[in-house]
Coordinates of N, CA and C in Angstrom, one line a residue:
I1 N 11.1 -10.1 6.1 CA 10.2 -9.8 7.1 C 8.8 -10.0 6.5
V2 N 8.5 -9.6 5.3 CA 7.2 -9.8 4.7 C 6.9 -11.3 4.6
K3 N 7.8 -12.1 4.2 CA 7.6 -13.5 4.0 C 7.4 -14.1 5.4
D4 N 8.1 -13.7 6.4 CA 8.0 -14.2 7.8 C 6.6 -13.9 8.3
A5 N 6.0 -12.8 7.8 CA 4.6 -12.4 8.2 C 3.6 -13.2 7.4
Q6 N 4.0 -14.2 6.6 CA 3.2 -15.0 5.8 C 2.4 -14.2 4.8
M7 N 3.1 -13.2 4.2 CA 2.6 -12.4 3.1 C 3.4 -12.6 1.9
S8 N 2.8 -12.4 0.7 CA 3.6 -12.6 -0.5 C 3.8 -11.2 -1.1
P9 N 5.0 -10.8 -1.2 CA 5.2 -9.5 -1.8 C 4.9 -9.5 -3.3
I10 N 4.2 -8.5 -3.7 CA 3.9 -8.4 -5.2 C 4.7 -7.4 -5.8
V11 N 4.9 -6.2 -5.2 CA 5.6 -5.1 -5.8 C 6.3 -4.3 -4.7
M12 N 7.5 -3.8 -5.0 CA 8.2 -2.8 -4.1 C 8.4 -1.6 -5.0
D13 N 8.3 -0.5 -4.3 CA 8.4 0.8 -5.1 C 9.4 1.7 -4.4
V14 N 10.0 2.5 -5.2 CA 11.0 3.5 -4.7 C 10.2 4.7 -4.2
R15 N 10.5 5.3 -3.1 CA 9.7 6.3 -2.5 C 9.5 7.5 -3.4
C16 N 10.5 7.9 -4.1 CA 10.3 9.1 -5.0 C 9.3 8.8 -6.1
F17 N 9.3 7.6 -6.5 CA 8.3 7.2 -7.6 C 6.9 7.1 -7.0
A18 N 6.8 6.8 -5.7 CA 5.5 6.8 -5.0 C 5.0 8.3 -4.9
L19 N 5.9 9.2 -4.7 CA 5.5 10.6 -4.7 C 5.0 11.0 -6.1
R20 N 5.6 10.6 -7.1 CA 5.2 10.8 -8.5 C 3.8 10.3 -8.7
N21 N 3.5 9.0 -8.2 CA 2.2 8.4 -8.4 C 1.2 9.2 -7.6
A22 N 1.5 9.7 -6.4 CA 0.6 10.5 -5.6 C 0.2 11.8 -6.4
F23 N 1.2 12.4 -7.0 CA 1.0 13.6 -7.7 C 0.1 13.4 -8.9
E24 N 0.2 12.2 -9.5 CA -0.7 11.9 -10.6 C -2.1 11.7 -10.2
T25 N -2.3 11.3 -9.0 CA -3.7 11.2 -8.5 C -4.4 12.5 -8.3
K26 N -3.6 13.6 -8.2 CA -4.2 14.9 -8.1 C -4.7 15.5 -9.4
D27 N -4.6 14.7 -10.4 CA -5.1 15.1 -11.7 C -4.4 16.4 -12.2
L28 N -3.1 16.4 -11.9 CA -2.3 17.6 -12.3 C -1.3 17.3 -13.4
K29 N -1.6 16.3 -14.2 CA -0.7 15.9 -15.3 C -0.5 17.0 -16.2
E30 N -1.5 17.9 -16.4 CA -1.3 19.0 -17.3 C -0.1 19.9 -16.8
M31 N 0.1 19.9 -15.5 CA 1.2 20.7 -15.0 C 2.6 20.2 -15.4
T32 N 2.7 18.9 -15.7 CA 4.0 18.3 -16.0 C 4.4 18.5 -17.5
K33 N 3.6 19.2 -18.3 CA 4.0 19.5 -19.6 C 5.2 20.5 -19.6
V34 N 5.3 21.2 -18.5 CA 6.5 22.0 -18.2 C 7.1 21.3 -17.0
P35 N 8.4 21.4 -16.8 CA 9.0 20.7 -15.7 C 8.5 21.3 -14.3
L36 N 8.3 20.5 -13.4 CA 8.0 20.9 -12.0 C 8.9 20.1 -11.1
A37 N 9.0 20.6 -9.8 CA 9.8 19.9 -8.9 C 9.1 19.5 -7.6
I38 N 9.4 18.4 -7.0 CA 8.9 18.0 -5.8 C 10.1 17.8 -4.9
L39 N 10.1 18.5 -3.7 CA 11.2 18.4 -2.8 C 10.7 17.6 -1.6
E40 N 11.4 16.5 -1.3 CA 11.1 15.8 0.0 C 12.2 16.3 1.0
I41 N 11.7 16.8 2.1 CA 12.6 17.3 3.1 C 12.2 16.7 4.5
G42 N 13.2 16.1 5.2 CA 12.8 15.5 6.4 C 13.9 14.8 7.2
L43 N 13.5 14.0 8.1 CA 14.4 13.3 9.0 C 15.1 12.1 8.2
H44 N 14.5 11.5 7.2 CA 15.0 10.4 6.6 C 15.3 10.5 5.1
E45 N 14.5 11.2 4.4 CA 14.6 11.3 3.0 C 14.8 12.8 2.6
N46 N 15.7 13.1 1.7 CA 16.0 14.5 1.3 C 16.4 14.4 -0.2
Y47 N 15.6 14.8 -1.1 CA 15.9 14.7 -2.5 C 15.0 15.7 -3.3
L48 N 15.4 16.0 -4.5 CA 14.6 16.8 -5.4 C 14.2 15.9 -6.5
L49 N 12.9 15.8 -6.8 CA 12.4 15.1 -7.9 C 11.8 16.1 -8.9
I50 N 12.4 16.1 -10.1 CA 11.9 16.9 -11.2 C 11.1 16.1 -12.2
L51 N 9.9 16.5 -12.5 CA 9.1 15.8 -13.5 C 8.8 16.6 -14.7
K52 N 8.9 16.0 -15.8 CA 8.4 16.6 -17.1 C 7.9 15.5 -17.9
D53 N 6.6 15.7 -18.4 CA 5.9 14.6 -19.1 C 6.0 13.3 -18.4
E54 N 5.9 13.4 -17.0 CA 5.9 12.2 -16.2 C 7.3 11.5 -16.2
V55 N 8.3 12.1 -16.7 CA 9.6 11.5 -16.7 C 10.4 12.0 -15.5
P56 N 10.9 11.2 -14.6 CA 11.6 11.7 -13.4 C 13.1 11.9 -13.5
F57 N 13.5 12.9 -12.8 CA 14.9 13.2 -12.7 C 15.1 13.4 -11.2
V58 N 15.9 12.6 -10.5 CA 16.1 12.6 -9.1 C 17.5 13.0 -8.7
S59 N 17.6 13.9 -7.7 CA 18.8 14.4 -7.1 C 18.8 14.3 -5.6
D60 N 19.8 13.7 -5.0 CA 19.9 13.7 -3.6 C 20.3 15.1 -3.1
I61 N 19.7 15.4 -1.9 CA 20.1 16.6 -1.2 C 20.8 16.2 0.1
F62 N 22.0 16.7 0.3 CA 22.8 16.3 1.5 C 22.3 17.2 2.7
V63 N 22.0 16.5 3.8 CA 21.5 17.2 5.0 C 22.3 16.6 6.2
S64 N 22.9 17.4 7.0 CA 23.6 16.9 8.1 C 22.6 16.3 9.1
S65 N 23.1 15.5 10.0 CA 22.3 14.9 11.0 C 21.7 15.9 12.0
K66 N 22.5 17.0 12.2 CA 22.0 18.0 13.1 C 20.9 18.8 12.5
D67 N 21.0 19.1 11.2 CA 19.9 19.7 10.5 C 18.6 18.9 10.4
K68 N 18.8 17.6 10.2 CA 17.7 16.6 10.2 C 17.0 16.7 11.6
E69 N 17.8 16.7 12.6 CA 17.2 16.7 14.0 C 16.4 18.0 14.2
L70 N 17.0 19.1 13.8 CA 16.3 20.4 14.0 C 15.0 20.4 13.2
L71 N 15.0 19.8 12.0 CA 13.7 19.8 11.2 C 12.6 19.1 11.9
G72 N 12.9 18.2 12.8 CA 11.9 17.4 13.5 C 11.5 18.0 14.8
V73 N 12.1 19.1 15.3 CA 11.8 19.8 16.5 C 10.5 20.6 16.3
D74 N 9.5 20.3 17.2 CA 8.2 21.0 17.0 C 8.3 22.5 17.4
N75 N 7.7 23.4 16.7 CA 7.6 24.8 17.0 C 9.0 25.4 17.0
I76 N 9.9 25.1 16.0 CA 11.2 25.6 15.9 C 11.1 27.1 15.5
K77 N 12.0 27.9 16.0 CA 12.0 29.3 15.6 C 12.5 29.5 14.2
P78 N 11.9 30.4 13.4 CA 12.3 30.7 12.1 C 13.8 31.0 11.9
A79 N 14.4 31.6 12.9 CA 15.8 31.9 12.9 C 16.7 30.6 12.9
S80 N 16.1 29.5 13.4 CA 16.8 28.2 13.4 C 16.6 27.5 12.1
I81 N 15.5 27.7 11.4 CA 15.2 27.1 10.2 C 16.0 27.8 9.0
S82 N 16.2 29.1 9.1 CA 16.7 29.8 8.0 C 18.1 29.3 7.5
P83 N 19.1 29.0 8.4 CA 20.3 28.5 7.9 C 20.2 27.1 7.2
I84 N 19.3 26.3 7.7 CA 19.0 25.0 7.1 C 18.5 25.2 5.7
I85 N 17.5 26.1 5.5 CA 16.9 26.4 4.2 C 17.9 27.0 3.3
D86 N 18.9 27.8 3.8 CA 19.9 28.3 3.0 C 20.8 27.2 2.4
R87 N 21.1 26.2 3.2 CA 21.9 25.1 2.7 C 21.1 24.3 1.6
F88 N 19.8 24.1 1.9 CA 19.0 23.4 1.0 C 18.9 24.2 -0.4
A89 N 18.6 25.5 -0.2 CA 18.4 26.3 -1.4 C 19.6 26.3 -2.3
M90 N 20.8 26.3 -1.7 CA 22.0 26.3 -2.6 C 22.1 25.0 -3.4
Q91 N 21.8 23.9 -2.8 CA 21.8 22.6 -3.5 C 20.7 22.5 -4.5
I92 N 19.5 23.0 -4.2 CA 18.3 23.0 -5.1 C 18.6 23.8 -6.3
K93 N 19.2 25.0 -6.1 CA 19.5 25.9 -7.3 C 20.5 25.2 -8.2
Q94 N 21.5 24.5 -7.6 CA 22.5 23.8 -8.4 C 21.8 22.7 -9.2
N95 N 20.9 21.9 -8.6 CA 20.2 20.9 -9.3 C 19.3 21.4 -10.3
L96 N 18.6 22.5 -10.1 CA 17.7 23.1 -11.1 C 18.5 23.6 -12.3
D97 N 19.6 24.2 -12.0 CA 20.5 24.7 -13.1 C 21.1 23.5 -13.9
S98 N 21.5 22.5 -13.2 CA 22.0 21.3 -13.9 C 21.0 20.6 -14.8
Y99 N 19.8 20.5 -14.2 CA 18.7 20.0 -15.0 C 18.4 20.8 -16.3
A100 N 18.3 22.1 -16.1 CA 17.9 23.0 -17.2 C 19.0 22.9 -18.3
S101 N 20.3 22.9 -17.9 CA 21.3 22.9 -18.9 C 21.5 21.5 -19.6
R102 N 21.3 20.5 -18.8 CA 21.4 19.1 -19.4 C 20.3 18.8 -20.3
F103 N 19.1 19.2 -20.0 CA 17.9 18.8 -20.8 C 17.4 20.0 -21.6
K104 N 18.1 21.1 -21.7 CA 17.7 22.3 -22.4 C 16.2 22.6 -22.1
S105 N 15.9 22.7 -20.9 CA 14.6 22.9 -20.4 C 14.2 24.3 -20.0
E106 N 12.9 24.6 -20.1 CA 12.5 25.9 -19.6 C 12.6 25.9 -18.1
K107 N 12.4 27.1 -17.5 CA 12.6 27.2 -16.1 C 11.5 26.6 -15.3
I108 N 11.8 26.0 -14.2 CA 10.8 25.3 -13.3 C 10.1 26.4 -12.5
K109 N 8.8 26.4 -12.6 CA 8.0 27.5 -11.9 C 7.3 27.0 -10.7
N110 N 7.2 25.7 -10.5 CA 6.4 25.1 -9.4 C 7.3 24.1 -8.6
L111 N 7.3 24.4 -7.2 CA 8.1 23.5 -6.3 C 7.1 23.0 -5.3
F112 N 6.8 21.7 -5.2 CA 5.9 21.1 -4.2 C 6.8 20.6 -3.1
L113 N 6.4 20.8 -1.9 CA 7.1 20.3 -0.7 C 6.4 19.1 -0.1
V114 N 7.2 18.1 0.3 CA 6.7 16.9 1.0 C 7.6 16.8 2.2
S115 N 7.0 16.7 3.4 CA 7.8 16.6 4.6 C 7.1 15.9 5.7
N116 N 7.8 15.3 6.6 CA 7.2 14.8 7.8 C 7.5 15.7 9.0
S117 N 8.1 16.9 8.7 CA 8.4 17.9 9.7 C 7.2 18.5 10.3
P118 N 7.1 18.8 11.6 CA 6.0 19.5 12.1 C 6.1 21.0 11.8
N119 N 7.2 21.4 11.2 CA 7.4 22.8 10.8 C 7.2 23.1 9.3
I120 N 6.3 22.4 8.7 CA 6.2 22.5 7.2 C 5.8 23.9 6.8
Q121 N 4.9 24.6 7.6 CA 4.5 25.9 7.1 C 5.7 26.9 7.2
E122 N 6.5 26.8 8.3 CA 7.7 27.6 8.4 C 8.7 27.3 7.3
I123 N 8.9 26.0 6.9 CA 9.7 25.6 5.9 C 9.2 26.2 4.5
S124 N 8.0 26.1 4.3 CA 7.4 26.6 3.1 C 7.6 28.1 3.0
D125 N 7.3 28.8 4.1 CA 7.5 30.3 4.0 C 9.0 30.6 3.7
A126 N 9.9 29.9 4.3 CA 11.3 30.2 4.1 C 11.7 29.9 2.6
F127 N 11.2 28.8 2.1 CA 11.5 28.5 0.7 C 10.9 29.6 -0.3
S128 N 9.7 30.1 0.1 CA 9.0 31.1 -0.7 C 9.9 32.3 -0.8
K129 N 10.6 32.7 0.3 CA 11.4 33.8 0.3 C 12.7 33.6 -0.5
K130 N 13.2 32.4 -0.5 CA 14.4 32.0 -1.2 C 14.2 31.9 -2.7
F131 N 13.0 31.4 -3.1 CA 12.6 31.2 -4.5 C 11.4 32.0 -4.9
S132 N 11.6 33.3 -4.8 CA 10.5 34.2 -5.1 C 9.9 34.1 -6.5
D133 N 10.7 33.5 -7.4 CA 10.3 33.4 -8.8 C 9.5 32.1 -9.1
M134 N 9.3 31.3 -8.0 CA 8.6 30.0 -8.1 C 7.4 30.0 -7.2
A135 N 6.4 29.2 -7.5 CA 5.3 28.9 -6.6 C 5.7 27.8 -5.7
I136 N 5.7 28.0 -4.4 CA 6.1 27.0 -3.5 C 4.8 26.5 -2.8
M137 N 4.5 25.2 -2.9 CA 3.3 24.6 -2.4 C 3.5 23.4 -1.6
V138 N 2.9 23.2 -0.4 CA 2.9 22.0 0.3 C 2.0 21.0 -0.4
L139 N 2.5 19.8 -0.7 CA 1.7 18.8 -1.5 C 0.8 18.1 -0.5
D140 N -0.5 18.3 -0.6 CA -1.5 17.6 0.2 C -2.1 16.6 -0.8
P141 N -1.8 15.3 -0.6 CA -2.4 14.3 -1.5 C -3.9 14.2 -1.5
F142 N -4.5 14.7 -0.4 CA -5.9 14.5 -0.2 C -6.8 15.7 -0.7
S143 N -6.1 16.7 -1.1 CA -6.8 17.9 -1.5 C -7.8 17.8 -2.6
T144 N -7.6 16.8 -3.5 CA -8.5 16.6 -4.6 C -9.1 15.2 -4.6
M145 N -9.0 14.5 -3.5 CA -9.5 13.2 -3.3 C -10.8 13.2 -2.6
E146 N -11.7 12.3 -2.9 CA -12.9 12.1 -2.1 C -12.6 11.1 -1.0
V147 N -12.6 11.6 0.2 CA -12.2 10.8 1.4 C -13.4 10.5 2.2
P148 N -13.6 9.2 2.7 CA -14.7 8.9 3.6 C -14.6 9.7 4.9
M149 N -15.8 10.0 5.4 CA -15.9 10.9 6.6 C -15.1 10.4 7.8
Q150 N -15.1 9.1 8.1 CA -14.3 8.7 9.3 C -12.8 8.9 9.1
I151 N -12.3 8.8 7.8 CA -10.9 9.1 7.6 C -10.7 10.6 7.5
K152 N -11.6 11.3 7.0 CA -11.5 12.8 6.9 C -11.3 13.4 8.2
E153 N -12.0 12.9 9.2 CA -11.8 13.4 10.6 C -10.4 13.2 11.1
K154 N -9.8 12.1 10.8 CA -8.5 11.8 11.3 C -7.5 12.7 10.5
L155 N -7.7 12.9 9.2 CA -6.8 13.7 8.4 C -6.9 15.2 8.9
E156 N -8.1 15.7 9.3 CA -8.2 17.0 9.7 C -7.5 17.3 11.1
A157 N -7.3 16.2 11.8 CA -6.5 16.3 13.1 C -5.0 16.4 12.9
E158 N -4.6 16.1 11.7 CA -3.1 16.2 11.3 C -2.8 17.6 10.8
A159 N -1.7 18.1 11.3 CA -1.3 19.5 10.8 C -0.6 19.4 9.5
N160 N -0.1 18.3 9.1 CA 0.8 18.2 7.9 C 0.4 16.9 7.1
N161 N -0.5 17.1 6.1 CA -0.9 15.9 5.3 C 0.1 15.5 4.3
S162 N 1.1 16.4 4.0 CA 2.1 16.0 3.0 C 2.9 14.8 3.4
S163 N 2.9 14.5 4.8 CA 3.7 13.3 5.2 C 3.0 12.0 4.7
F164 N 1.8 12.1 4.3 CA 1.0 10.9 3.7 C 1.2 10.7 2.2
T165 N 2.0 11.6 1.6 CA 2.1 11.6 0.1 C 2.6 10.2 -0.4
A166 N 3.7 9.7 0.1 CA 4.2 8.5 -0.4 C 3.3 7.3 -0.2
V167 N 2.6 7.3 0.9 CA 1.6 6.2 1.2 C 0.5 6.3 0.2
T168 N 0.0 7.5 0.0 CA -1.1 7.7 -1.0 C -0.6 7.2 -2.4
G169 N 0.6 7.6 -2.7 CA 1.1 7.1 -4.0 C 1.2 5.6 -4.2
L170 N 1.6 5.0 -3.1 CA 1.7 3.5 -3.1 C 0.3 2.9 -3.2
A171 N -0.7 3.5 -2.4 CA -2.0 2.9 -2.4 C -2.7 3.1 -3.7
T172 N -2.4 4.1 -4.5 CA -3.0 4.4 -5.8 C -2.2 3.9 -7.0
R173 N -1.1 3.2 -6.7 CA -0.3 2.8 -7.8 C -1.0 1.8 -8.7
K174 N -0.9 2.0 -10.0 CA -1.4 1.1 -11.0 C -0.6 -0.2 -10.9
L175 N -1.2 -1.3 -10.7 CA -0.5 -2.5 -10.7 C -0.5 -3.1 -12.1
D176 N 0.4 -2.6 -12.9 CA 0.4 -3.0 -14.3 C 1.4 -4.2 -14.5
I177 N 1.7 -4.8 -13.4 CA 2.7 -5.9 -13.5 C 1.9 -7.3 -13.8
F178 N 0.6 -7.3 -13.7 CA -0.1 -8.5 -14.0 C -0.5 -8.7 -15.4

């Protein structure tokens, strides 16, 4: 498709690594001295990315098509989100335990959420209840960036900037291939 559009592809990136790149633009590298987790939850991508010293560990999270559909419904009731989060939480706990035992790692204290769901705040609140021993934060890739005013106005109109995380990571990727 890219070649048919008379463009020359230079690099392709895996989405979870684009999230890592976006995280690095936030100048939070200090946080990766201890492991942290980024959870992508949505209609298309569902996985847990654990970073320590910028080294990634990725685990898929299984989500039924019905749950994916519900995540995309605008203004969903918390009672409808709760069972979905229960299923996510069980898999996340298993992956966190597996990571800690495999790498003899200290406990993960920070979980960043990335989602295209219009219910990101409800999702974040539900995860905060499930993981009371962790800080749950929605990853806003623009929170520490200087953004031009005409773009800032468009971003402020969006309720969920975390959906731009992968794009931000791709846009700020170091092209070290040359």
